mmCIF file of C-alpha atoms in Angstrom:
data_model
loop_
_atom_site.group_PDB
_atom_site.id
_atom_site.type_symbol
_atom_site.label_atom_id
_atom_site.label_comp_id
_atom_site.label_asym_id
_atom_site.label_seq_id
_atom_site.Cartn_x
_atom_site.Cartn_y
_atom_site.Cartn_z
ATOM 1 C CA MET C 1 31.482 -15.276 -52.729
ATOM 2 C CA ASP C 2 34.146 -12.303 -53.475
ATOM 3 C CA LYS C 3 31.280 -9.863 -55.174
ATOM 4 C CA ILE C 4 27.965 -8.274 -54.374
ATOM 5 C CA VAL C 5 26.168 -5.872 -55.909
ATOM 6 C CA LEU C 6 24.388 -2.766 -54.401
ATOM 7 C CA ALA C 7 20.844 -1.834 -55.277
ATOM 8 C CA SER C 8 21.468 1.735 -55.700
ATOM 9 C CA GLY C 9 22.778 4.485 -57.458
ATOM 10 C CA ASN C 10 23.558 6.685 -54.345
ATOM 11 C CA ALA C 11 27.616 6.959 -54.564
ATOM 12 C CA GLY C 12 27.712 7.550 -50.695
ATOM 13 C CA LYS C 13 25.961 4.554 -49.791
ATOM 14 C CA LEU C 14 28.578 2.564 -52.315
ATOM 15 C CA LYS C 15 31.286 4.140 -50.521
ATOM 16 C CA GLU C 16 29.829 3.312 -46.722
ATOM 17 C CA PHE C 17 28.921 -0.568 -48.076
ATOM 18 C CA SER C 18 32.789 -1.042 -49.583
ATOM 19 C CA GLN C 19 34.232 -0.366 -46.544
ATOM 20 C CA LEU C 20 31.804 -2.322 -44.325
ATOM 21 C CA PHE C 21 32.711 -5.191 -46.874
ATOM 22 C CA SER C 22 36.312 -4.169 -47.512
ATOM 23 C CA GLY C 23 37.826 -6.721 -44.445
ATOM 24 C CA TRP C 24 36.019 -9.574 -45.892
ATOM 25 C CA GLN C 25 37.469 -9.363 -49.469
ATOM 26 C CA ILE C 26 34.505 -9.030 -51.245
ATOM 27 C CA ALA C 27 34.105 -6.199 -53.721
ATOM 28 C CA VAL C 28 30.519 -3.764 -53.713
ATOM 29 C CA LEU C 29 30.018 -2.948 -57.010
ATOM 30 C CA PRO C 30 27.443 -0.496 -58.189
ATOM 31 C CA GLN C 31 24.039 -1.713 -59.922
ATOM 32 C CA SER C 32 24.500 0.752 -63.077
ATOM 33 C CA ASP C 33 27.005 -1.733 -63.516
ATOM 34 C CA PHE C 34 24.415 -4.230 -64.958
ATOM 35 C CA LEU C 35 21.452 -2.428 -65.134
ATOM 36 C CA GLU C 36 20.066 1.037 -66.554
ATOM 37 C CA GLN C 37 16.487 1.311 -65.116
ATOM 38 C CA GLU C 38 16.189 0.568 -61.331
ATOM 39 C CA ALA C 39 13.337 -1.764 -59.996
ATOM 40 C CA ASP C 40 9.938 -0.443 -59.606
ATOM 41 C CA GLU C 41 9.386 0.043 -56.006
ATOM 42 C CA THR C 42 5.732 -1.517 -55.665
ATOM 43 C CA GLY C 43 5.674 -2.712 -52.380
ATOM 44 C CA LEU C 44 3.864 -1.347 -49.125
ATOM 45 C CA SER C 45 6.593 -1.260 -46.727
ATOM 46 C CA PHE C 46 10.116 -0.802 -46.310
ATOM 47 C CA ILE C 47 11.151 -4.173 -46.275
ATOM 48 C CA GLU C 48 9.133 -5.392 -49.386
ATOM 49 C CA ASN C 49 10.865 -2.498 -51.399
ATOM 50 C CA ALA C 50 14.314 -3.512 -50.415
ATOM 51 C CA LEU C 51 13.595 -7.004 -51.072
ATOM 52 C CA ILE C 52 12.698 -5.872 -54.633
ATOM 53 C CA LYS C 53 15.169 -4.049 -55.290
ATOM 54 C CA ALA C 54 17.597 -6.542 -54.106
ATOM 55 C CA ARG C 55 16.322 -8.817 -56.104
ATOM 56 C CA HIS C 56 15.973 -7.057 -59.368
ATOM 57 C CA ALA C 57 19.720 -6.082 -59.127
ATOM 58 C CA SER C 58 20.542 -9.821 -58.318
ATOM 59 C CA ARG C 59 18.365 -11.088 -61.447
ATOM 60 C CA ALA C 60 20.417 -8.405 -63.519
ATOM 61 C CA SER C 61 23.713 -9.036 -62.581
ATOM 62 C CA GLY C 62 23.640 -13.112 -61.525
ATOM 63 C CA LEU C 63 25.310 -11.950 -58.196
ATOM 64 C CA PRO C 64 24.141 -11.650 -54.814
ATOM 65 C CA ALA C 65 22.754 -8.040 -53.988
ATOM 66 C CA LEU C 66 22.260 -6.193 -50.853
ATOM 67 C CA ALA C 67 19.562 -3.120 -51.040
ATOM 68 C CA ASP C 68 17.920 -0.663 -48.408
ATOM 69 C CA ASP C 69 14.946 1.359 -48.361
ATOM 70 C CA SER C 70 14.327 4.063 -46.160
ATOM 71 C CA GLY C 71 12.230 7.176 -45.195
ATOM 72 C CA LEU C 72 10.627 9.305 -42.605
ATOM 73 C CA ALA C 73 7.397 8.254 -40.743
ATOM 74 C CA VAL C 74 4.913 10.936 -38.893
ATOM 75 C CA ASP C 75 2.564 9.793 -36.115
ATOM 76 C CA ALA C 76 0.227 12.607 -36.576
ATOM 77 C CA LEU C 77 -0.012 11.688 -40.421
ATOM 78 C CA GLY C 78 -0.467 7.628 -39.857
ATOM 79 C CA GLY C 79 3.145 6.923 -40.676
ATOM 80 C CA ALA C 80 3.049 9.477 -44.011
ATOM 81 C CA PRO C 81 5.398 10.438 -45.785
ATOM 82 C CA GLY C 82 6.460 6.531 -45.290
ATOM 83 C CA ILE C 83 7.710 4.479 -48.455
ATOM 84 C CA TYR C 84 6.856 7.827 -50.276
ATOM 85 C CA SER C 85 9.279 9.889 -48.464
ATOM 86 C CA ALA C 86 11.203 10.489 -51.680
ATOM 87 C CA ARG C 87 8.255 11.750 -53.478
ATOM 88 C CA TYR C 88 6.186 12.752 -50.885
ATOM 89 C CA ALA C 89 5.244 16.217 -52.829
ATOM 90 C CA GLY C 90 5.264 14.078 -56.491
ATOM 91 C CA ALA C 91 7.393 12.568 -58.958
ATOM 92 C CA GLY C 92 10.795 14.526 -59.217
ATOM 93 C CA ALA C 93 9.699 16.233 -56.108
ATOM 94 C CA SER C 94 12.750 17.895 -54.830
ATOM 95 C CA ASP C 95 13.761 17.891 -50.413
ATOM 96 C CA GLU C 96 12.562 21.935 -50.357
ATOM 97 C CA ASP C 97 9.075 20.568 -52.129
ATOM 98 C CA ASN C 98 8.561 17.420 -49.580
ATOM 99 C CA ASN C 99 9.813 19.676 -46.583
ATOM 100 C CA ARG C 100 7.255 22.252 -47.407
ATOM 101 C CA LYS C 101 4.486 19.924 -48.075
ATOM 102 C CA LEU C 102 5.030 18.040 -44.792
ATOM 103 C CA LEU C 103 4.780 21.651 -42.588
ATOM 104 C CA GLU C 104 2.082 22.128 -44.542
ATOM 105 C CA ALA C 105 0.410 18.684 -43.356
ATOM 106 C CA LEU C 106 1.653 19.606 -39.843
ATOM 107 C CA GLU C 107 0.376 22.933 -39.559
ATOM 108 C CA ASP C 108 -2.206 22.391 -37.069
ATOM 109 C CA VAL C 109 -0.480 19.737 -35.500
ATOM 110 C CA PRO C 110 0.794 20.991 -31.738
ATOM 111 C CA ALA C 111 4.718 20.389 -31.093
ATOM 112 C CA LYS C 112 3.710 17.035 -28.324
ATOM 113 C CA GLU C 113 2.024 15.617 -31.181
ATOM 114 C CA ARG C 114 4.712 15.694 -33.705
ATOM 115 C CA SER C 115 6.414 12.965 -33.135
ATOM 116 C CA ALA C 116 8.221 10.990 -35.886
ATOM 117 C CA ALA C 117 11.119 8.437 -36.792
ATOM 118 C CA PHE C 118 13.429 7.470 -39.619
ATOM 119 C CA HIS C 119 13.321 3.878 -40.832
ATOM 120 C CA CYS C 120 15.455 1.946 -42.879
ATOM 121 C CA ALA C 121 15.406 -1.615 -44.294
ATOM 122 C CA LEU C 122 18.302 -3.842 -45.196
ATOM 123 C CA ALA C 123 17.837 -6.792 -47.535
ATOM 124 C CA PHE C 124 20.620 -9.231 -48.882
ATOM 125 C CA VAL C 125 19.815 -12.065 -51.312
ATOM 126 C CA ARG C 126 22.402 -14.750 -52.354
ATOM 127 C CA SER C 127 20.386 -14.839 -55.505
ATOM 128 C CA ALA C 128 17.396 -13.586 -57.306
ATOM 129 C CA ASP C 129 15.077 -15.951 -56.161
ATOM 130 C CA ASP C 130 16.542 -16.626 -52.547
ATOM 131 C CA PRO C 131 13.883 -17.680 -50.128
ATOM 132 C CA VAL C 132 15.790 -16.919 -47.090
ATOM 133 C CA PRO C 133 17.485 -13.376 -47.463
ATOM 134 C CA LEU C 134 19.201 -11.716 -44.754
ATOM 135 C CA VAL C 135 17.087 -8.652 -43.608
ATOM 136 C CA CYS C 136 17.084 -6.041 -40.796
ATOM 137 C CA THR C 137 15.643 -2.781 -39.771
ATOM 138 C CA ALA C 138 16.249 -0.052 -37.658
ATOM 139 C CA HIS C 139 14.886 3.350 -36.563
ATOM 140 C CA TRP C 140 15.718 6.801 -35.038
ATOM 141 C CA SER C 141 12.800 8.795 -33.155
ATOM 142 C CA GLY C 142 12.540 12.247 -33.234
ATOM 143 C CA GLN C 143 10.188 15.244 -33.387
ATOM 144 C CA ILE C 144 9.146 17.473 -36.813
ATOM 145 C CA LEU C 145 9.903 21.037 -36.029
ATOM 146 C CA THR C 146 7.580 23.680 -37.804
ATOM 147 C CA ARG C 147 10.656 25.346 -39.366
ATOM 148 C CA PRO C 148 13.658 23.950 -40.727
ATOM 149 C CA ALA C 149 17.315 24.195 -39.188
ATOM 150 C CA GLY C 150 20.900 23.424 -40.037
ATOM 151 C CA ASP C 151 22.134 22.972 -43.482
ATOM 152 C CA GLN C 152 24.284 19.704 -43.035
ATOM 153 C CA GLY C 153 22.567 16.051 -44.597
ATOM 154 C CA PHE C 154 19.388 15.879 -47.371
ATOM 155 C CA GLY C 155 15.900 15.196 -47.305
ATOM 156 C CA TYR C 156 13.900 15.933 -44.316
ATOM 157 C CA ASP C 157 17.021 16.167 -42.141
ATOM 158 C CA PRO C 158 16.323 19.923 -41.308
ATOM 159 C CA LEU C 159 12.987 19.526 -39.833
ATOM 160 C CA PHE C 160 13.973 16.056 -37.828
ATOM 161 C CA TYR C 161 14.620 17.101 -34.334
ATOM 162 C CA VAL C 162 16.735 14.860 -32.298
ATOM 163 C CA PRO C 163 16.238 15.472 -28.506
ATOM 164 C CA SER C 164 18.798 13.807 -26.935
ATOM 165 C CA GLU C 165 20.946 16.027 -29.119
ATOM 166 C CA LYS C 166 18.849 19.005 -28.782
ATOM 167 C CA LEU C 167 19.460 19.682 -32.664
ATOM 168 C CA THR C 168 18.375 18.421 -36.179
ATOM 169 C CA SER C 169 19.778 15.930 -38.107
ATOM 170 C CA ALA C 170 21.021 18.564 -40.267
ATOM 171 C CA GLN C 171 22.819 20.480 -37.608
ATOM 172 C CA LEU C 172 24.647 17.155 -35.940
ATOM 173 C CA PRO C 173 28.226 16.516 -36.524
ATOM 174 C CA ARG C 174 28.778 14.076 -39.304
ATOM 175 C CA GLU C 175 30.388 11.541 -36.645
ATOM 176 C CA VAL C 176 27.314 11.755 -34.402
ATOM 177 C CA LYS C 177 24.708 11.283 -37.497
ATOM 178 C CA ASN C 178 26.761 8.609 -38.492
ATOM 179 C CA ARG C 179 26.494 6.944 -35.082
ATOM 180 C CA LEU C 180 22.590 7.745 -34.468
ATOM 181 C CA SER C 181 21.042 7.202 -37.472
ATOM 182 C CA HIS C 182 18.758 4.867 -38.633
ATOM 183 C CA ARG C 183 20.990 3.872 -41.353
ATOM 184 C CA ALA C 184 24.052 3.571 -39.004
ATOM 185 C CA GLN C 185 22.112 1.363 -36.833
ATOM 186 C CA ALA C 186 20.691 -0.917 -39.689
ATOM 187 C CA VAL C 187 24.174 -1.196 -40.994
ATOM 188 C CA LYS C 188 25.231 -2.231 -37.598
ATOM 189 C CA LYS C 189 22.765 -4.661 -37.219
ATOM 190 C CA PHE C 190 23.503 -6.056 -40.775
ATOM 191 C CA GLU C 191 27.294 -6.554 -39.680
ATOM 192 C CA GLN C 192 26.262 -8.832 -37.021
ATOM 193 C CA LEU C 193 23.571 -10.773 -38.752
ATOM 194 C CA TRP C 194 26.098 -11.285 -41.851
ATOM 195 C CA HIS C 195 28.730 -12.398 -39.490
ATOM 196 C CA GLU C 196 26.348 -15.149 -38.073
ATOM 197 C CA GLU C 197 24.955 -16.257 -41.053
ATOM 198 C CA MET C 198 27.741 -16.166 -43.303
ATOM 199 C CA VAL C 199 31.207 -16.032 -41.708
ATOM 200 C CA LEU C 200 30.985 -18.369 -39.071
ATOM 201 C CA PRO C 201 29.144 -20.895 -41.219
ATOM 202 C CA GLU C 202 32.123 -20.935 -43.891
ATOM 203 C CA LYS C 203 34.537 -21.053 -40.894
ATOM 204 C CA GLN C 204 32.747 -24.200 -39.786
ATOM 205 C CA ARG C 205 32.678 -25.401 -43.121
ATOM 206 C CA HIS C 206 36.559 -25.093 -43.765
ATOM 207 C CA ALA C 207 36.928 -26.197 -40.039
ATOM 208 C CA ASP C 208 34.816 -29.391 -41.115
ATOM 209 C CA SER C 209 36.745 -30.133 -44.026
ATOM 210 C CA GLY C 210 40.387 -30.413 -42.745
ATOM 211 C CA LYS C 211 38.985 -32.856 -40.050
ATOM 212 C CA LYS C 212 40.391 -36.539 -40.568
ATOM 213 C CA VAL C 213 37.820 -39.169 -40.792
ATOM 214 C CA ILE C 214 38.805 -42.501 -39.099
#
């Protein structure tokens, strides 16, 4: 395996995962090299949607594929916006539109009941029909403020307050966010899972092939 496809059109994600795999001499290719239309995210969970996207990219490219699906779940809203985070205020909604709708939905909710968490699911398939995909998840807990603060990041970052740092995600220095975030945690877990499931077995296979049979 010397190439995999990233089931995303996000340049930042492509750079992040390219760096992750660089030490293993594996090239990470964007799915735009192989398909024009992204997968229909019809799953009911982050994991389901990540798998749908990974299988879609693998089927189009004929290569192993990696996908992630992430979003915000607010406890007082029963987990909403959840898998619909990017389109919470409707198809084509801007970050400002989604944040405005979230604040309206939480208008009468007191501060102590505004707990929330960002979630990220990563899925890797060796082929489109891989029956044993590598899957890992992570979350980042916080609270939703009554007004946005900070101008870094994107999405719900200006409303997502991180108690341990006493700042919103949009106020955090990049190196701190890249250590604490749901995606950073998921990537770290995936790196360990990849090493256990892919790297170590491959090393063992090479070691076994070099043994002399008596």
